[in-house]
Amino acid sequence: MTRTKPRIFLNFVLVLSLFFLAEKSSYAVENIGAPLALLKQRQLGDLDRLMNGYLDGYKRDTDKEFDAANAFDTLSVRDLNISHLFDEWIMAFPKSAAARLAKGRYNYEMAWLSRGGGYISEVPQDKISGMESYISRSIEDLRRACELDPSQALFSRYLIQAYMTLGQREDLYREYKRAITLDQHVRGARYAYLFALLPQWGGSYQEMEGFLSELKGIPDTPKTIKTKGDLEQVYYLQRSQQSFREADFEQALKFANQAVAANRSQPALSQVGYVLVKLNRHSEAISIFTEAIDLSPATANELRGPRQSRAFAYRTLLQNKEALDDYAILAERGNAYAQYFLGYAYVKGWGGIKQNQPEGIKWLSLAADRGNESARKLILEIKSNEIR
């Protein structure tokens, strides 16, 4: 086994992994939260039947892969207080592959919780050691799940993620090969493996290109066609981000457009918009950000998402009303910068908005409570002027 130094950091890779590994499926909305409720209520028999049923459903039909994945993801909560419940489940059903998978997923989430945020250089050694301990326990549980249900490909996605985090590249390659042998159309394991090939995790663009070339050889089905497009998009987004960091914005735009061609998704469109802003092509950026927002309004309002970027582009073009409309939506959803800017606009009468100091102070206070230093300073300035 080859083990390289772990490359553990928080950046767009993790954001993308969450976006792409989440999948709309036939997993019924009314079932969301049911597995966790059964666990907390210690209805372990019902829980075990439910979760093993999802595993069996995927083995019968490859299109049920994300029904199973989504069901297990509902149990993957970062809560220190429920660890013993997974142990009770395993004790009650020692031959349950579902119980072992659930505990392995839980330990993986707890690893990231124990690590905390920031880049690896900023994380204390004791937190790194704690994370690695959780990951090792996760691997142990997932391997046990494989022993209990050797024909189940779902486990591979999570094992590959765990091996990647610890830099165990030979193990993750072997697990990937096992997964595609069990299910030629497997999706989750392929996603996890492509992320393991990113340069940040010890891979290379050449390896990613080889993987994508190999992927073209699998038969086309609705599931595999989507997988191919999504993974090609990941590659081009990575190349675009790299060029963006190097300030080669024309090259970044080329790769971003290739990502959109592979899959016209919100992340790909947003990347095109970010590059267009850097190229001072703000009108084009606004059009692209608008399409990105319309594709998925629920995720468009996230921090530094397409709505916030569109607001900036509107401001640059002095389209103040449109900018304020976007900032108002973001402010209502707790975006601290948007709260600051909306407060500033009311206090100063910016952009044609009617001056309203009490309304402005309300938004500035909300922003300051969320740690926005500019809002705090402006509140102090207002109070100082009142004293005078």
GROMACS .gro file of C-alpha atoms in nm:
model
  388
    1MET     CA    1   0.000   0.000   0.000
    2THR     CA    2   0.134   0.342  -0.097
    3ARG     CA    3   0.042   0.623   0.134
    4THR     CA    4   0.124   0.979   0.043
    5LYS     CA    5   0.095   1.287   0.257
    6PRO     CA    6  -0.274   1.378   0.283
    7ARG     CA    7  -0.380   1.681   0.086
    8ILE     CA    8  -0.672   1.792   0.300
    9PHE     CA    9  -0.822   2.134   0.226
   10LEU     CA   10  -1.155   2.308   0.175
   11ASN     CA   11  -1.207   2.458  -0.169
   12PHE     CA   12  -1.425   2.427  -0.474
   13VAL     CA   13  -1.349   2.053  -0.498
   14LEU     CA   14  -1.561   1.985  -0.191
   15VAL     CA   15  -1.833   2.217  -0.313
   16LEU     CA   16  -1.844   2.039  -0.646
   17SER     CA   17  -1.841   1.698  -0.485
   18LEU     CA   18  -2.149   1.791  -0.284
   19PHE     CA   19  -2.318   1.931  -0.593
   20PHE     CA   20  -2.247   1.639  -0.824
   21LEU     CA   21  -2.289   1.356  -0.578
   22ALA     CA   22  -2.631   1.489  -0.481
   23GLU     CA   23  -2.882   1.349  -0.726
   24LYS     CA   24  -3.253   1.391  -0.779
   25SER     CA   25  -3.402   1.047  -0.751
   26SER     CA   26  -3.721   0.862  -0.679
   27TYR     CA   27  -3.631   0.867  -0.310
   28ALA     CA   28  -3.965   0.993  -0.181
   29VAL     CA   29  -3.969   1.336  -0.022
   30GLU     CA   30  -4.177   1.205   0.266
   31ASN     CA   31  -3.900   0.954   0.349
   32ILE     CA   32  -3.634   1.221   0.398
   33GLY     CA   33  -3.539   1.212   0.762
   34ALA     CA   34  -3.712   0.879   0.825
   35PRO     CA   35  -3.390   0.676   0.868
   36LEU     CA   36  -3.248   0.924   1.120
   37ALA     CA   37  -3.578   0.932   1.310
   38LEU     CA   38  -3.581   0.551   1.330
   39LEU     CA   39  -3.222   0.554   1.456
   40LYS     CA   40  -3.291   0.812   1.726
   41GLN     CA   41  -3.606   0.626   1.832
   42ARG     CA   42  -3.402   0.303   1.847
   43GLN     CA   43  -3.643   0.128   1.610
   44LEU     CA   44  -3.347  -0.071   1.488
   45GLY     CA   45  -3.537  -0.359   1.328
   46ASP     CA   46  -3.739  -0.125   1.108
   47LEU     CA   47  -3.428   0.078   1.031
   48ASP     CA   48  -3.226  -0.226   0.932
   49ARG     CA   49  -3.496  -0.358   0.699
   50LEU     CA   50  -3.539  -0.016   0.540
   51MET     CA   51  -3.169   0.045   0.475
   52ASN     CA   52  -3.083  -0.304   0.356
   53GLY     CA   53  -3.386  -0.274   0.129
   54TYR     CA   54  -3.223   0.024  -0.040
   55LEU     CA   55  -2.902  -0.174  -0.089
   56ASP     CA   56  -3.094  -0.466  -0.238
   57GLY     CA   57  -3.290  -0.231  -0.462
   58TYR     CA   58  -2.970  -0.091  -0.611
   59LYS     CA   59  -2.830  -0.438  -0.678
   60ARG     CA   60  -3.147  -0.525  -0.870
   61ASP     CA   61  -3.152  -0.200  -1.068
   62THR     CA   62  -2.849   0.024  -1.130
   63ASP     CA   63  -3.079   0.326  -1.165
   64LYS     CA   64  -3.162   0.289  -0.794
   65GLU     CA   65  -2.804   0.376  -0.695
   66PHE     CA   66  -2.886   0.723  -0.575
   67ASP     CA   67  -3.204   0.621  -0.402
   68ALA     CA   68  -2.974   0.416  -0.182
   69ALA     CA   69  -2.706   0.686  -0.156
   70ASN     CA   70  -2.956   0.956  -0.063
   71ALA     CA   71  -3.112   0.733   0.203
   72PHE     CA   72  -2.776   0.670   0.369
   73ASP     CA   73  -2.680   1.036   0.340
   74THR     CA   74  -2.970   1.123   0.572
   75LEU     CA   75  -2.785   0.930   0.844
   76SER     CA   76  -2.454   1.106   0.778
   77VAL     CA   77  -2.498   1.388   1.027
   78ARG     CA   78  -2.219   1.564   1.214
   79ASP     CA   79  -2.352   1.498   1.563
   80LEU     CA   80  -2.121   1.369   1.836
   81ASN     CA   81  -2.417   1.260   2.047
   82ILE     CA   82  -2.544   0.978   1.824
   83SER     CA   83  -2.231   0.765   1.780
   84HIS     CA   84  -2.355   0.510   2.035
   85LEU     CA   85  -2.676   0.458   1.835
   86PHE     CA   86  -2.479   0.325   1.539
   87ASP     CA   87  -2.295   0.091   1.776
   88GLU     CA   88  -2.626  -0.034   1.913
   89TRP     CA   89  -2.746  -0.099   1.559
   90ILE     CA   90  -2.435  -0.302   1.480
   91MET     CA   91  -2.466  -0.498   1.804
   92ALA     CA   92  -2.831  -0.578   1.731
   93PHE     CA   93  -2.757  -0.678   1.370
   94PRO     CA   94  -2.391  -0.782   1.350
   95LYS     CA   95  -2.430  -0.918   0.995
   96SER     CA   96  -2.598  -0.606   0.860
   97ALA     CA   97  -2.403  -0.445   0.576
   98ALA     CA   98  -2.631  -0.142   0.602
   99ALA     CA   99  -2.538  -0.085   0.967
  100ARG     CA  100  -2.167  -0.094   0.883
  101LEU     CA  101  -2.209   0.139   0.587
  102ALA     CA  102  -2.404   0.386   0.798
  103LYS     CA  103  -2.139   0.385   1.072
  104GLY     CA  104  -1.863   0.424   0.812
  105ARG     CA  105  -2.039   0.722   0.656
  106TYR     CA  106  -2.096   0.873   1.000
  107ASN     CA  107  -1.729   0.838   1.096
  108TYR     CA  108  -1.626   1.004   0.770
  109GLU     CA  109  -1.845   1.306   0.848
  110MET     CA  110  -1.711   1.319   1.203
  111ALA     CA  111  -1.359   1.324   1.061
  112TRP     CA  112  -1.429   1.652   0.886
  113LEU     CA  113  -1.604   1.790   1.193
  114SER     CA  114  -1.303   1.712   1.412
  115ARG     CA  115  -1.065   1.866   1.158
  116GLY     CA  116  -1.241   2.202   1.134
  117GLY     CA  117  -1.200   2.451   0.851
  118GLY     CA  118  -0.905   2.615   0.679
  119TYR     CA  119  -0.610   2.487   0.479
  120ILE     CA  120  -0.397   2.201   0.605
  121SER     CA  121  -0.116   2.439   0.702
  122GLU     CA  122  -0.355   2.614   0.941
  123VAL     CA  123  -0.485   2.302   1.117
  124PRO     CA  124  -0.318   2.190   1.445
  125GLN     CA  125  -0.157   1.847   1.439
  126ASP     CA  126  -0.389   1.710   1.707
  127LYS     CA  127  -0.688   1.788   1.485
  128ILE     CA  128  -0.523   1.622   1.187
  129SER     CA  129  -0.453   1.314   1.399
  130GLY     CA  130  -0.813   1.311   1.518
  131MET     CA  131  -0.937   1.331   1.163
  132GLU     CA  132  -0.714   1.048   1.047
  133SER     CA  133  -0.836   0.834   1.337
  134TYR     CA  134  -1.198   0.884   1.230
  135ILE     CA  135  -1.111   0.810   0.867
  136SER     CA  136  -0.935   0.487   0.967
  137ARG     CA  137  -1.244   0.381   1.161
  138SER     CA  138  -1.459   0.469   0.862
  139ILE     CA  139  -1.246   0.248   0.637
  140GLU     CA  140  -1.269  -0.038   0.886
  141ASP     CA  141  -1.650  -0.020   0.889
  142LEU     CA  142  -1.676   0.012   0.512
  143ARG     CA  143  -1.446  -0.284   0.455
  144ARG     CA  144  -1.658  -0.487   0.693
  145ALA     CA  145  -1.965  -0.387   0.490
  146CYS     CA  146  -1.788  -0.519   0.178
  147GLU     CA  147  -1.725  -0.851   0.353
  148LEU     CA  148  -2.090  -0.879   0.454
  149ASP     CA  149  -2.221  -0.788   0.108
  150PRO     CA  150  -1.942  -0.852  -0.147
  151SER     CA  151  -2.160  -0.777  -0.451
  152GLN     CA  152  -2.255  -0.423  -0.342
  153ALA     CA  153  -2.092  -0.141  -0.545
  154LEU     CA  154  -2.233   0.145  -0.337
  155PHE     CA  155  -1.967   0.103  -0.068
  156SER     CA  156  -1.690   0.186  -0.315
  157ARG     CA  157  -1.782   0.553  -0.348
  158TYR     CA  158  -1.723   0.606   0.023
  159LEU     CA  159  -1.412   0.392   0.044
  160ILE     CA  160  -1.254   0.584  -0.243
  161GLN     CA  161  -1.328   0.914  -0.065
  162ALA     CA  162  -1.172   0.784   0.256
  163TYR     CA  163  -0.863   0.644   0.081
  164MET     CA  164  -0.824   0.973  -0.106
  165THR     CA  165  -0.828   1.172   0.217
  166LEU     CA  166  -0.547   0.959   0.361
  167GLY     CA  167  -0.352   0.949   0.035
  168GLN     CA  168  -0.386   0.570  -0.006
  169ARG     CA  169  -0.378   0.577  -0.385
  170GLU     CA  170  -0.322   0.208  -0.454
  171ASP     CA  171  -0.619   0.120  -0.236
  172LEU     CA  172  -0.850   0.371  -0.400
  173TYR     CA  173  -0.754   0.248  -0.749
  174ARG     CA  174  -0.820  -0.110  -0.646
  175GLU     CA  175  -1.157  -0.010  -0.501
  176TYR     CA  176  -1.252   0.175  -0.817
  177LYS     CA  177  -1.176  -0.132  -1.027
  178ARG     CA  178  -1.386  -0.344  -0.791
  179ALA     CA  179  -1.680  -0.106  -0.828
  180ILE     CA  180  -1.687  -0.100  -1.209
  181THR     CA  181  -1.661  -0.479  -1.211
  182LEU     CA  182  -1.968  -0.506  -0.987
  183ASP     CA  183  -2.169  -0.243  -1.178
  184GLN     CA  184  -2.052  -0.129  -1.520
  185HIS     CA  185  -2.282   0.173  -1.491
  186VAL     CA  186  -2.181   0.275  -1.137
  187ARG     CA  187  -2.187   0.650  -1.092
  188GLY     CA  188  -2.083   0.741  -0.738
  189ALA     CA  189  -1.756   0.548  -0.746
  190ARG     CA  190  -1.664   0.713  -1.076
  191TYR     CA  191  -1.728   1.058  -0.932
  192ALA     CA  192  -1.519   0.984  -0.627
  193TYR     CA  193  -1.238   0.840  -0.838
  194LEU     CA  194  -1.222   1.142  -1.070
  195PHE     CA  195  -1.190   1.374  -0.771
  196ALA     CA  196  -0.906   1.154  -0.646
  197LEU     CA  197  -0.728   1.224  -0.977
  198LEU     CA  198  -0.730   1.600  -0.924
  199PRO     CA  199  -0.378   1.747  -0.899
  200GLN     CA  200  -0.460   1.880  -0.551
  201TRP     CA  201  -0.507   1.522  -0.433
  202GLY     CA  202  -0.193   1.380  -0.590
  203GLY     CA  203  -0.329   1.311  -0.938
  204SER     CA  204  -0.275   1.495  -1.266
  205TYR     CA  205  -0.465   1.636  -1.562
  206GLN     CA  206  -0.316   1.359  -1.776
  207GLU     CA  207  -0.468   1.097  -1.547
  208MET     CA  208  -0.803   1.275  -1.555
  209GLU     CA  209  -0.796   1.287  -1.935
  210GLY     CA  210  -0.714   0.916  -1.949
  211PHE     CA  211  -1.003   0.839  -1.717
  212LEU     CA  212  -1.247   1.043  -1.928
  213SER     CA  213  -1.124   0.872  -2.243
  214GLU     CA  214  -1.183   0.533  -2.081
  215LEU     CA  215  -1.530   0.646  -1.974
  216LYS     CA  216  -1.634   0.700  -2.335
  217GLY     CA  217  -1.613   0.325  -2.387
  218ILE     CA  218  -1.899   0.232  -2.155
  219PRO     CA  219  -2.242   0.179  -2.317
  220ASP     CA  220  -2.473   0.479  -2.334
  221THR     CA  221  -2.777   0.476  -2.108
  222PRO     CA  222  -2.956   0.778  -1.958
  223LYS     CA  223  -2.752   0.722  -1.640
  224THR     CA  224  -2.412   0.686  -1.808
  225ILE     CA  225  -2.472   0.973  -2.051
  226LYS     CA  226  -2.532   1.206  -1.757
  227THR     CA  227  -2.230   1.064  -1.574
  228LYS     CA  228  -2.004   1.126  -1.873
  229GLY     CA  229  -2.123   1.485  -1.913
  230ASP     CA  230  -2.097   1.567  -1.545
  231LEU     CA  231  -1.747   1.426  -1.508
  232GLU     CA  232  -1.623   1.598  -1.822
  233GLN     CA  233  -1.760   1.918  -1.671
  234VAL     CA  234  -1.563   1.860  -1.349
  235TYR     CA  235  -1.242   1.833  -1.553
  236TYR     CA  236  -1.302   2.154  -1.748
  237LEU     CA  237  -1.409   2.345  -1.438
  238GLN     CA  238  -1.087   2.242  -1.268
  239ARG     CA  239  -0.884   2.361  -1.566
  240SER     CA  240  -1.078   2.688  -1.577
  241GLN     CA  241  -1.023   2.751  -1.207
  242GLN     CA  242  -0.653   2.683  -1.244
  243SER     CA  243  -0.624   2.929  -1.533
  244PHE     CA  244  -0.831   3.181  -1.334
  245ARG     CA  245  -0.586   3.160  -1.042
  246GLU     CA  246  -0.301   3.216  -1.286
  247ALA     CA  247  -0.482   3.526  -1.422
  248ASP     CA  248  -0.504   3.372  -1.770
  249PHE     CA  249  -0.866   3.475  -1.811
  250GLU     CA  250  -0.899   3.402  -2.183
  251GLN     CA  251  -0.789   3.044  -2.123
  252ALA     CA  252  -1.014   3.027  -1.817
  253LEU     CA  253  -1.309   3.134  -2.032
  254LYS     CA  254  -1.229   2.871  -2.294
  255PHE     CA  255  -1.231   2.592  -2.034
  256ALA     CA  256  -1.543   2.731  -1.865
  257ASN     CA  257  -1.731   2.729  -2.195
  258GLN     CA  258  -1.621   2.368  -2.250
  259ALA     CA  259  -1.761   2.285  -1.906
  260VAL     CA  260  -2.093   2.440  -2.009
  261ALA     CA  261  -2.089   2.241  -2.332
  262ALA     CA  262  -2.046   1.922  -2.128
  263ASN     CA  263  -2.325   2.008  -1.884
  264ARG     CA  264  -2.514   2.337  -1.878
  265SER     CA  265  -2.531   2.350  -1.498
  266GLN     CA  266  -2.530   2.632  -1.244
  267PRO     CA  267  -2.163   2.581  -1.141
  268ALA     CA  268  -2.045   2.579  -1.503
  269LEU     CA  269  -2.248   2.884  -1.602
  270SER     CA  270  -2.138   3.068  -1.289
  271GLN     CA  271  -1.774   3.003  -1.374
  272VAL     CA  272  -1.827   3.155  -1.719
  273GLY     CA  273  -1.983   3.457  -1.548
  274TYR     CA  274  -1.695   3.497  -1.302
  275VAL     CA  275  -1.444   3.502  -1.587
  276LEU     CA  276  -1.650   3.746  -1.794
  277VAL     CA  277  -1.652   3.986  -1.496
  278LYS     CA  278  -1.272   3.967  -1.482
  279LEU     CA  279  -1.266   4.046  -1.855
  280ASN     CA  280  -1.491   4.350  -1.791
  281ARG     CA  281  -1.767   4.196  -2.003
  282HIS     CA  282  -2.031   4.272  -1.742
  283SER     CA  283  -2.340   4.275  -1.965
  284GLU     CA  284  -2.258   3.925  -2.090
  285ALA     CA  285  -2.187   3.814  -1.734
  286ILE     CA  286  -2.529   3.937  -1.618
  287SER     CA  287  -2.700   3.732  -1.888
  288ILE     CA  288  -2.506   3.420  -1.789
  289PHE     CA  289  -2.564   3.472  -1.415
  290THR     CA  290  -2.937   3.516  -1.483
  291GLU     CA  291  -2.950   3.181  -1.660
  292ALA     CA  292  -2.757   3.022  -1.374
  293ILE     CA  293  -3.001   3.166  -1.119
  294ASP     CA  294  -3.303   3.046  -1.316
  295LEU     CA  295  -3.160   2.694  -1.339
  296SER     CA  296  -3.159   2.650  -0.962
  297PRO     CA  297  -3.303   2.941  -0.762
  298ALA     CA  298  -3.265   2.746  -0.436
  299THR     CA  299  -2.884   2.738  -0.463
  300ALA     CA  300  -2.837   3.070  -0.645
  301ASN     CA  301  -2.839   3.271  -0.322
  302GLU     CA  302  -2.547   3.098  -0.155
  303LEU     CA  303  -2.241   3.296  -0.050
  304ARG     CA  304  -2.054   3.421  -0.359
  305GLY     CA  305  -2.312   3.246  -0.576
  306PRO     CA  306  -2.450   3.372  -0.908
  307ARG     CA  307  -2.695   3.621  -0.753
  308GLN     CA  308  -2.425   3.795  -0.550
  309SER     CA  309  -2.200   3.802  -0.856
  310ARG     CA  310  -2.482   3.942  -1.070
  311ALA     CA  311  -2.541   4.217  -0.813
  312PHE     CA  312  -2.174   4.315  -0.840
  313ALA     CA  313  -2.197   4.326  -1.221
  314TYR     CA  314  -2.510   4.542  -1.200
  315ARG     CA  315  -2.329   4.783  -0.965
  316THR     CA  316  -2.036   4.807  -1.203
  317LEU     CA  317  -2.273   4.907  -1.484
  318LEU     CA  318  -2.450   5.154  -1.248
  319GLN     CA  319  -2.773   4.957  -1.274
  320ASN     CA  320  -2.835   5.037  -0.912
  321LYS     CA  321  -3.199   4.933  -0.882
  322GLU     CA  322  -3.125   4.587  -1.018
  323ALA     CA  323  -2.823   4.554  -0.789
  324LEU     CA  324  -3.029   4.653  -0.485
  325ASP     CA  325  -3.303   4.407  -0.579
  326ASP     CA  326  -3.048   4.124  -0.575
  327TYR     CA  327  -2.887   4.243  -0.252
  328ALA     CA  328  -3.230   4.265  -0.086
  329ILE     CA  329  -3.301   3.900  -0.171
  330LEU     CA  330  -2.961   3.795  -0.039
  331ALA     CA  331  -2.996   4.008   0.275
  332GLU     CA  332  -3.327   3.842   0.360
  333ARG     CA  333  -3.148   3.507   0.339
  334GLY     CA  334  -2.875   3.605   0.582
  335ASN     CA  335  -2.591   3.711   0.349
  336ALA     CA  336  -2.383   3.942   0.571
  337TYR     CA  337  -2.226   4.141   0.287
  338ALA     CA  338  -2.566   4.198   0.127
  339GLN     CA  339  -2.705   4.308   0.464
  340TYR     CA  340  -2.418   4.554   0.497
  341PHE     CA  341  -2.464   4.690   0.147
  342LEU     CA  342  -2.841   4.724   0.186
  343GLY     CA  343  -2.788   4.902   0.518
  344TYR     CA  344  -2.529   5.131   0.360
  345ALA     CA  345  -2.771   5.213   0.078
  346TYR     CA  346  -3.047   5.312   0.321
  347VAL     CA  347  -2.816   5.516   0.544
  348LYS     CA  348  -2.648   5.703   0.257
  349GLY     CA  349  -2.937   5.714   0.012
  350TRP     CA  350  -2.722   5.521  -0.238
  351GLY     CA  351  -2.841   5.438  -0.585
  352GLY     CA  352  -3.154   5.647  -0.574
  353ILE     CA  353  -3.300   5.460  -0.277
  354LYS     CA  354  -3.486   5.683  -0.030
  355GLN     CA  355  -3.268   5.756   0.271
  356ASN     CA  356  -3.396   5.572   0.580
  357GLN     CA  357  -3.148   5.560   0.866
  358PRO     CA  358  -3.349   5.334   1.103
  359GLU     CA  359  -3.396   5.079   0.824
  360GLY     CA  360  -3.028   5.107   0.737
  361ILE     CA  361  -2.918   5.054   1.096
  362LYS     CA  362  -3.141   4.747   1.117
  363TRP     CA  363  -2.959   4.582   0.827
  364LEU     CA  364  -2.617   4.702   0.942
  365SER     CA  365  -2.680   4.550   1.285
  366LEU     CA  366  -2.772   4.216   1.131
  367ALA     CA  367  -2.454   4.226   0.922
  368ALA     CA  368  -2.241   4.322   1.222
  369ASP     CA  369  -2.389   4.034   1.421
  370ARG     CA  370  -2.267   3.805   1.143
  371GLY     CA  371  -1.915   3.945   1.170
  372ASN     CA  372  -1.913   4.206   0.895
  373GLU     CA  373  -1.651   4.458   1.005
  374SER     CA  374  -1.757   4.730   0.758
  375ALA     CA  375  -2.107   4.725   0.905
  376ARG     CA  376  -1.970   4.754   1.257
  377LYS     CA  377  -1.756   5.054   1.162
  378LEU     CA  378  -2.044   5.230   0.989
  379ILE     CA  379  -2.267   5.184   1.296
  380LEU     CA  380  -1.994   5.339   1.513
  381GLU     CA  381  -1.963   5.628   1.267
  382ILE     CA  382  -2.339   5.691   1.282
  383LYS     CA  383  -2.339   5.684   1.663
  384SER     CA  384  -2.038   5.917   1.675
  385ASN     CA  385  -2.216   6.171   1.453
  386GLU     CA  386  -2.526   6.152   1.673
  387ILE     CA  387  -2.319   6.237   1.983
  388ARG     CA  388  -2.175   6.542   1.811
   0.00000   0.00000   0.00000
